[in-house]
Each structure stands twice: as structure tokens, then as C-alpha cells.
Amino acid sequence: MSLSPLLVERSFGDLPGWGDDDHLPAFEAFGRSAFHAPVKPYRSGALGVDFGAFAEAYAHARAAPAASRPQARAFFERHFVPMLVQPETGAGLVTGFYEPQVEASPVRTAHFAVPLLSRPADLVDVDDANRPAGMDPYLAFARRTADWLAEYPDRGAIERGALAGQGLEIAWLADKVDAFFIHVQGAARLAMTDGRLCRVTYAAKSGQRFTGPGKTLSELGEIPLAEVTMQSIRAWFKAHPERIDEILWRNRSYIFFREAAVDDTALGPIAAAKVPLTPGRSMAVDRLLHTFGTPFYIDAPTLTAFDKRPFRRLMIAQDTGSAITGPARGDLFAGSGDAAGEIAGVVRNAADFYALVPRVLAGGA
């Protein structure tokens, strides 16, 4: 496997602000992937960053998990070579995501009446081996029926009761919009009315294409596209409660969850790379192109939402998402709770991406 021509070698001196970053949190995030790597190897992405080439860096990170800030920087400079990731068209783009925290009830009440559902027993994974003739090739999930497989009920059908009576409810929320944004983020912390703090995280989905409410509201002329943020969408829903179902049901995709523990309140949920996300240091990427565990230096000078300064940070690829497509496209994990949501909701900035590629792949340079 050779490196893609979209990856152009640079030096660490070419990275704006490299010397000013604190590389230690990135090293700690990288170490979590290093400890997971022997359990199950990550799939190598199509840009040619082979998972096997990380072996030396992963072994070093496992052997010396404690490091100082200078040691962390030296680690990355010793094991990797930065390569500019060239967008296929236009400029690179970063957005933000977070883990919401909301109040929830273990039982339905008059106040808590919006469920988060677990994976139904009749939901099956679909691929080219079992896909019925004529079924939309996009669908990765389907409903098992007596006749074989059929498209699963979509968001509107499920919220109108298509799965009622199956005991799938994990918890009940007070607000349909809160529930929707938990679906968008794929995870949440739940402050239960019985005093527990628990977590739900992605288990499966109904399979249909995602249609964001921001896109819908823009196309309807309700919010100018340049002003679409999570905050502006929420404000519109608050002002138009009678139209919430109309807008949300245009997004046919529905997410199912599983329960998970909150072992460390400083970290986020366990994501696609099977390690807990690190606030401000974990990033979602296109997993078909990139290899989980790859460090990325992100230069987004117009992004100041994280700490009031231009965003120039080393991030680790540890998640993915259906909207994250392309070589220079990333979703930055802002953390958990409302403060993180305020950051994530406004992130949509041009950025340069530098993949830190194991030196063996760059000819040991």
C-alpha cells in the first residue's frame, strides 16, 4: 500500500503554531489507541496510512504512558512525519460535536415522555451479501420479516409508534429536540431522576439517509444558511413548537442506543475507535480514507471557540460519522455538557489538515 498523492510531505517547522501547542493531552489520547491496538487492529484507510506502520509508536506509548509536555512533543517528532492533506476540492473543513447531558427518567411520566430506544430484535445489518434485489444500496440496516428483509420504519413512523410495546425504552426525556440532538451526536450523559449518572451511546440506526434540520430550514427560507448553528436551530424550534415534527421527520434516519458506564467524567463516550474520546483532542474523520489512531495537526486560524485563540492543535483520529466525508474533513470533539455544546454548535471553519504519518511510510525521513 502506497501513500496517496493527496498527502504532501512537510516538516514540523512548516506547521503554524506547532511549538506553542501542548502535545501532552494528544499523547495521552494517542496512548488510549495504543493500548487498544493489540485488542483489535484498526482498518487501514484508502489514503495508504497502513495500520501496521504504527507498531513502533504504539509500543513506545504503551511502555512510557507518563510523559512531560516536552517529552510528548519529542515523541511525535521522533515517530512521525507531517504531511499536508490536500482537499479534493475547495478547502479543508472542521465542525464540532459533543456529548449532551440531559435530565432523564427511567420510567415514563407526564413530564418525561420522549423515549431513547435500544436496538430492536428485528433490526439486521445489511450488505451486498444479503441485500434483497431492489433495496436501496445505501441501506446498511433492514427489518427482518417473514418474507426476508424490508426497509426499516423511518423516524416519523417510529415516533408515531411503529415500535411501541416492545420494551425498547432505555430512558425517557422531557424534550423532543433534546432527544433529536442526542441522535445527531450519537451519545449522551443522562442525569437520571433517581440520582444515577449514566450514558447512552450509538448501537445502530434505521438506515435511511440523514437530513439535517439546518439544511431543511435553510431550504425553506427559515434560517439563512450562513446563520445555521445548533443554537439557531434550537431557537427556531422554540419559536415554532408546532412545526417540530414536520422538520424533524424530514430526517428519516433514526438512532438506537445502548447503555454504557461513565467511568471517567473527564472523558467522553467510547466511540468508533473503541476508546473514550478526549475533549479537545479527539477528532472524527472519514474512516474509509483515514486510519484510526492517526495524529492530525489542525490549523484553523478563524476558529476561536475553544479557547479564544486561533485553533492550532494536535488531534487524534478516534471517531467517524456519516457526514464526515473527504480527506480534509474533521469533526472536533468539544467535550460533554452544555458548555461543550456551546462550542461545538458554532464550529464550521476552514482548516488545513496535516496527517502525522509514521516515518517508515515516509521513507524514514
Coordinates of C-alpha atoms in Angstrom, one line a residue:
M1 CA 0.0 0.0 0.0
S2 CA 1.5 3.3 -1.1
L3 CA 0.7 6.8 0.2
S4 CA -1.9 8.8 -1.7
P5 CA -0.6 11.8 -3.7
L6 CA -3.1 13.8 -1.6
L7 CA -0.5 13.6 1.2
V8 CA 2.4 16.0 0.6
E9 CA 5.4 15.8 3.0
R10 CA 6.2 18.8 5.1
S11 CA 8.4 19.5 8.2
F12 CA 7.3 20.3 11.7
G13 CA 8.7 23.8 11.1
D14 CA 6.0 24.2 8.4
L15 CA 3.2 23.7 10.9
P16 CA 1.9 27.1 12.2
G17 CA 2.0 27.2 15.9
W18 CA 3.4 23.7 16.4
G19 CA 5.8 24.8 19.1
D20 CA 3.1 26.6 21.0
D21 CA 0.7 23.6 21.3
D22 CA 0.6 21.4 24.5
H23 CA 1.2 18.0 23.0
L24 CA 0.7 16.1 26.3
P25 CA -3.1 15.7 26.0
A26 CA -2.7 14.5 22.5
F27 CA -0.1 12.0 23.6
E28 CA -2.5 10.7 26.3
A29 CA -5.3 10.4 23.7
F30 CA -2.9 8.6 21.4
G31 CA -1.9 6.2 24.2
R32 CA -5.5 5.1 24.6
S33 CA -5.5 3.9 21.0
A34 CA -2.1 2.3 21.6
F35 CA -3.5 0.2 24.3
H36 CA -6.5 -0.8 22.3
A37 CA -4.5 -1.6 19.2
P38 CA -3.4 -5.1 20.3
V39 CA -7.0 -6.0 21.1
K40 CA -8.3 -5.4 17.6
P41 CA -6.2 -3.7 14.8
Y42 CA -7.7 -0.7 13.1
R43 CA -8.6 -0.9 9.4
S44 CA -6.1 0.9 7.2
G45 CA -7.6 3.9 5.3
A46 CA -7.6 4.2 1.5
L47 CA -5.0 7.1 1.6
G48 CA -2.3 4.5 2.4
V49 CA -1.5 5.1 6.1
D50 CA -1.1 1.5 7.0
F51 CA -2.1 0.5 10.5
G52 CA 0.9 -1.8 10.8
A53 CA 3.3 1.1 10.5
F54 CA 2.1 2.4 13.9
A55 CA 3.6 -0.6 15.7
E56 CA 6.7 1.1 17.0
A57 CA 5.0 4.3 18.1
Y58 CA 2.2 2.3 19.8
A59 CA 4.8 0.1 21.6
H60 CA 6.6 3.2 22.8
A61 CA 3.4 4.9 24.0
R62 CA 2.4 1.7 26.0
A63 CA 5.9 1.4 27.5
A64 CA 6.0 5.0 28.7
P65 CA 2.4 6.2 29.3
A66 CA 3.5 9.0 31.6
A67 CA 5.3 11.9 29.8
S68 CA 6.0 15.5 30.3
R69 CA 5.0 18.2 27.8
P70 CA 8.4 18.3 26.1
Q71 CA 8.6 14.5 26.0
A72 CA 5.2 14.4 24.4
R73 CA 6.3 16.8 21.6
A74 CA 9.6 14.8 21.2
F75 CA 7.6 11.6 20.9
F76 CA 5.6 12.8 17.9
E77 CA 8.6 14.4 16.2
R78 CA 10.6 11.2 16.6
H79 CA 7.9 8.8 15.3
F80 CA 6.1 10.8 12.6
V81 CA 6.4 13.0 9.6
P82 CA 3.8 15.7 9.0
M83 CA 2.0 15.6 5.6
L84 CA -0.3 18.2 4.3
V85 CA -3.7 16.6 3.4
Q86 CA -4.9 18.2 0.2
P87 CA -8.6 18.6 -0.2
E88 CA -10.1 17.0 -3.4
T89 CA -11.9 20.3 -4.0
G90 CA -12.0 23.6 -2.1
A91 CA -10.6 24.0 1.4
G92 CA -10.5 21.7 4.4
L93 CA -13.3 22.0 6.9
V94 CA -13.8 21.3 10.6
T95 CA -17.0 21.1 12.5
G96 CA -17.7 20.2 16.1
F97 CA -19.5 17.6 18.1
Y98 CA -20.1 17.0 21.8
E99 CA -21.8 14.7 24.3
P100 CA -25.0 16.3 25.6
Q101 CA -26.1 15.9 29.2
V102 CA -29.8 16.0 29.9
E103 CA -32.1 15.0 32.7
A104 CA -34.0 11.8 32.2
S105 CA -36.3 9.4 33.9
P106 CA -36.1 5.6 34.0
V107 CA -39.9 5.5 33.6
R108 CA -42.4 7.4 31.5
T109 CA -44.2 10.3 33.3
A110 CA -46.3 13.2 32.2
H111 CA -43.2 15.3 32.0
F112 CA -40.7 12.7 30.7
A113 CA -42.5 11.2 27.6
V114 CA -39.8 11.1 24.9
P115 CA -38.0 7.8 24.7
L116 CA -34.5 6.8 23.8
L117 CA -34.7 3.3 22.3
S118 CA -32.4 0.3 22.3
R119 CA -31.8 -1.8 19.2
P120 CA -34.8 -3.8 18.2
A121 CA -34.5 -7.6 17.8
D122 CA -35.7 -7.4 14.1
L123 CA -33.1 -4.9 13.0
V124 CA -30.4 -6.7 11.0
D125 CA -27.2 -5.5 9.3
V126 CA -27.3 -5.4 5.5
D127 CA -24.5 -5.7 3.0
D128 CA -24.2 -6.8 -0.6
A129 CA -24.3 -10.5 0.6
N130 CA -27.9 -10.3 1.9
R131 CA -29.4 -7.2 0.3
P132 CA -32.7 -8.0 -1.4
A133 CA -32.9 -7.1 -5.1
G134 CA -34.2 -3.6 -5.5
M135 CA -33.3 -2.4 -2.0
D136 CA -31.6 0.9 -1.8
P137 CA -27.8 0.1 -1.8
Y138 CA -27.3 2.9 0.7
L139 CA -29.2 1.0 3.4
A140 CA -26.9 -0.8 5.9
F141 CA -29.8 -1.9 8.1
A142 CA -33.2 -3.6 7.4
R143 CA -36.1 -5.2 9.1
R144 CA -36.3 -9.0 9.2
T145 CA -39.8 -10.1 8.0
A146 CA -41.4 -13.4 7.3
D147 CA -40.6 -12.9 3.6
W148 CA -37.0 -11.8 4.1
L149 CA -35.8 -8.2 4.6
A150 CA -37.5 -4.9 4.2
E151 CA -36.6 -1.3 4.7
Y152 CA -36.9 -0.4 8.4
P153 CA -39.5 2.1 9.6
D154 CA -38.1 5.7 9.5
R155 CA -38.1 8.4 12.1
G156 CA -41.6 9.6 11.5
A157 CA -43.1 6.1 11.7
I158 CA -41.1 5.2 14.8
E159 CA -42.1 8.4 16.6
R160 CA -45.7 7.7 15.7
G161 CA -45.5 4.3 17.4
A162 CA -44.2 1.7 15.0
L163 CA -42.1 0.1 17.7
A164 CA -44.4 0.6 20.7
G165 CA -44.9 -2.2 23.1
Q166 CA -41.5 -3.9 22.6
G167 CA -39.9 -2.6 25.8
L168 CA -37.1 -0.9 23.9
E169 CA -37.1 2.3 26.1
I170 CA -33.8 2.9 27.8
A171 CA -34.9 6.2 29.4
W172 CA -37.4 9.0 28.9
L173 CA -36.6 12.7 28.2
A174 CA -38.7 15.8 28.6
D175 CA -37.9 17.4 25.2
K176 CA -38.1 16.0 21.7
V177 CA -35.5 18.5 20.4
D178 CA -33.0 17.4 23.1
A179 CA -33.7 13.8 22.0
F180 CA -33.0 14.7 18.4
F181 CA -29.7 16.3 19.1
I182 CA -28.7 13.2 21.1
H183 CA -29.4 11.3 18.0
V184 CA -27.2 13.7 16.0
Q185 CA -24.3 13.4 18.5
G186 CA -24.7 9.6 18.9
A187 CA -24.2 9.7 22.7
A188 CA -25.3 11.4 25.8
R189 CA -24.9 11.5 29.6
L190 CA -28.2 11.1 31.4
A191 CA -28.7 12.6 34.8
M192 CA -31.4 10.2 36.0
T193 CA -34.2 11.3 38.3
D194 CA -33.2 8.5 40.7
G195 CA -29.7 10.1 41.2
R196 CA -27.7 8.0 38.8
L197 CA -25.4 9.4 36.1
C198 CA -25.4 7.0 33.1
R199 CA -24.6 7.2 29.4
V200 CA -26.2 6.1 26.2
T201 CA -24.1 5.6 23.1
Y202 CA -24.8 4.6 19.5
A203 CA -25.9 1.0 18.9
A204 CA -27.5 1.0 15.4
K205 CA -29.7 3.1 13.1
S206 CA -32.8 2.6 11.0
G207 CA -30.5 3.1 7.9
Q208 CA -32.1 5.9 5.9
R209 CA -30.1 8.9 4.9
F210 CA -29.5 11.7 7.4
T211 CA -31.1 15.1 6.5
G212 CA -30.1 17.8 8.9
P213 CA -32.7 20.3 10.2
G214 CA -30.3 23.2 9.4
K215 CA -30.3 22.2 5.7
T216 CA -34.1 21.8 5.7
L217 CA -34.7 25.2 7.5
S218 CA -32.3 26.9 5.1
E219 CA -34.1 25.5 2.0
L220 CA -37.4 26.5 3.4
G221 CA -36.1 30.1 3.9
E222 CA -36.5 30.0 7.6
I223 CA -32.8 30.4 8.6
P224 CA -30.1 31.8 6.2
L225 CA -27.5 29.0 5.5
A226 CA -24.7 31.2 6.8
E227 CA -26.5 31.5 10.2
V228 CA -27.3 27.8 10.7
T229 CA -25.9 26.6 14.0
M230 CA -27.2 24.3 16.7
Q231 CA -28.1 27.4 18.7
S232 CA -30.1 29.0 15.8
I233 CA -31.9 25.7 15.1
R234 CA -32.9 25.3 18.7
A235 CA -34.1 28.9 18.8
W236 CA -36.3 28.3 15.7
F237 CA -37.8 25.2 17.3
K238 CA -38.5 27.1 20.5
A239 CA -40.3 29.7 18.5
H240 CA -42.2 27.2 16.3
P241 CA -43.1 24.2 18.5
E242 CA -46.0 23.2 16.3
R243 CA -43.6 22.5 13.4
I244 CA -41.0 20.4 15.2
D245 CA -42.3 17.1 13.9
E246 CA -42.7 18.5 10.4
I247 CA -39.0 19.4 10.3
L248 CA -37.5 16.5 12.2
W249 CA -39.4 13.9 10.3
R250 CA -37.8 15.1 7.1
N251 CA -34.7 13.4 8.6
R252 CA -35.7 9.8 8.1
S253 CA -32.7 8.3 9.9
Y254 CA -33.4 7.1 13.5
I255 CA -30.7 6.1 16.0
F256 CA -30.8 3.3 18.5
F257 CA -28.7 3.3 21.7
R258 CA -27.1 1.0 24.2
E259 CA -26.4 1.8 27.8
A260 CA -22.8 2.4 28.9
A261 CA -21.0 3.4 32.1
V262 CA -19.5 6.8 32.9
D263 CA -16.1 5.5 34.2
D264 CA -14.3 8.8 34.0
T265 CA -16.3 12.0 33.9
A266 CA -13.3 13.9 32.3
L267 CA -13.6 11.7 29.2
G268 CA -16.3 11.3 26.5
P269 CA -18.0 8.2 25.3
I270 CA -16.3 5.2 23.7
A271 CA -16.5 5.9 20.0
A272 CA -15.8 4.2 16.7
A273 CA -12.1 3.6 17.5
K274 CA -13.2 1.8 20.7
V275 CA -11.5 4.2 23.1
P276 CA -13.1 7.1 25.1
L277 CA -12.9 10.4 23.4
T278 CA -10.7 13.2 24.8
P279 CA -12.2 16.6 24.9
G280 CA -10.4 19.0 22.6
R281 CA -8.1 16.3 21.3
S282 CA -10.2 13.6 19.7
M283 CA -11.5 14.0 16.1
A284 CA -13.9 12.2 13.8
V285 CA -12.6 11.5 10.3
D286 CA -13.7 9.7 7.2
R287 CA -12.7 6.2 8.2
L288 CA -12.7 4.9 4.6
L289 CA -9.8 7.3 3.8
H290 CA -8.0 7.6 7.1
T291 CA -6.7 5.2 9.7
F292 CA -7.9 5.5 13.3
G293 CA -5.2 6.5 15.7
T294 CA -3.6 8.8 13.2
P295 CA -2.5 12.1 14.7
F296 CA -3.6 15.2 12.8
Y297 CA -2.4 18.7 13.3
I298 CA -5.3 21.1 12.6
D299 CA -4.6 24.7 11.6
A300 CA -7.9 26.6 11.7
P301 CA -7.0 30.3 12.3
T302 CA -10.6 31.5 12.2
L303 CA -11.8 29.1 14.8
T304 CA -11.6 30.6 18.3
A305 CA -14.5 29.0 20.1
F306 CA -12.3 26.5 22.0
D307 CA -10.0 28.9 23.9
K308 CA -10.4 32.4 22.3
R309 CA -7.2 31.8 20.3
P310 CA -6.8 30.5 16.7
F311 CA -7.2 26.8 16.8
R312 CA -3.9 25.1 16.1
R313 CA -3.8 21.7 17.9
L314 CA -2.7 18.2 17.6
M315 CA -5.7 15.9 17.4
I316 CA -6.1 12.1 17.3
A317 CA -8.5 10.4 14.8
Q318 CA -10.8 8.3 17.1
D319 CA -14.3 8.5 15.6
T320 CA -16.2 8.8 12.4
G321 CA -19.6 10.0 11.2
S322 CA -21.8 9.7 8.1
A323 CA -21.4 13.5 7.4
I324 CA -17.6 13.4 7.7
T325 CA -16.5 12.6 4.2
G326 CA -13.4 13.6 2.3
P327 CA -9.7 13.7 3.1
A328 CA -9.6 17.2 4.7
R329 CA -12.7 17.0 6.8
G330 CA -12.9 16.6 10.5
D331 CA -15.3 16.8 13.4
L332 CA -13.7 18.1 16.6
F333 CA -14.9 16.6 20.0
A334 CA -15.6 19.5 22.3
G335 CA -16.4 17.5 25.5
S336 CA -19.6 16.8 27.5
G337 CA -22.4 19.0 28.7
D338 CA -23.8 22.4 27.8
A339 CA -20.6 24.4 27.8
A340 CA -19.1 21.9 25.2
G341 CA -22.3 22.2 23.3
E342 CA -22.0 25.9 23.0
I343 CA -18.6 25.4 21.5
A344 CA -19.5 22.5 19.2
G345 CA -22.6 24.2 17.9
V346 CA -20.8 27.1 16.2
V347 CA -17.8 25.3 14.8
R348 CA -17.7 25.4 11.0
N349 CA -14.3 26.7 9.9
A350 CA -11.9 26.3 7.1
A351 CA -8.8 24.4 8.2
D352 CA -5.5 22.9 7.0
F353 CA -5.0 19.3 7.9
Y354 CA -1.6 17.8 8.5
A355 CA -1.6 14.0 9.0
L356 CA 1.3 12.7 11.1
V357 CA 2.4 9.7 9.2
P358 CA 4.7 7.0 10.7
R359 CA 8.3 7.7 9.5
V360 CA 8.6 4.2 8.0
L361 CA 5.9 5.1 5.5
A362 CA 7.7 8.4 4.6
G363 CA 10.9 6.5 3.8
G364 CA 12.2 7.0 7.4
A365 CA 12.9 10.7 6.6

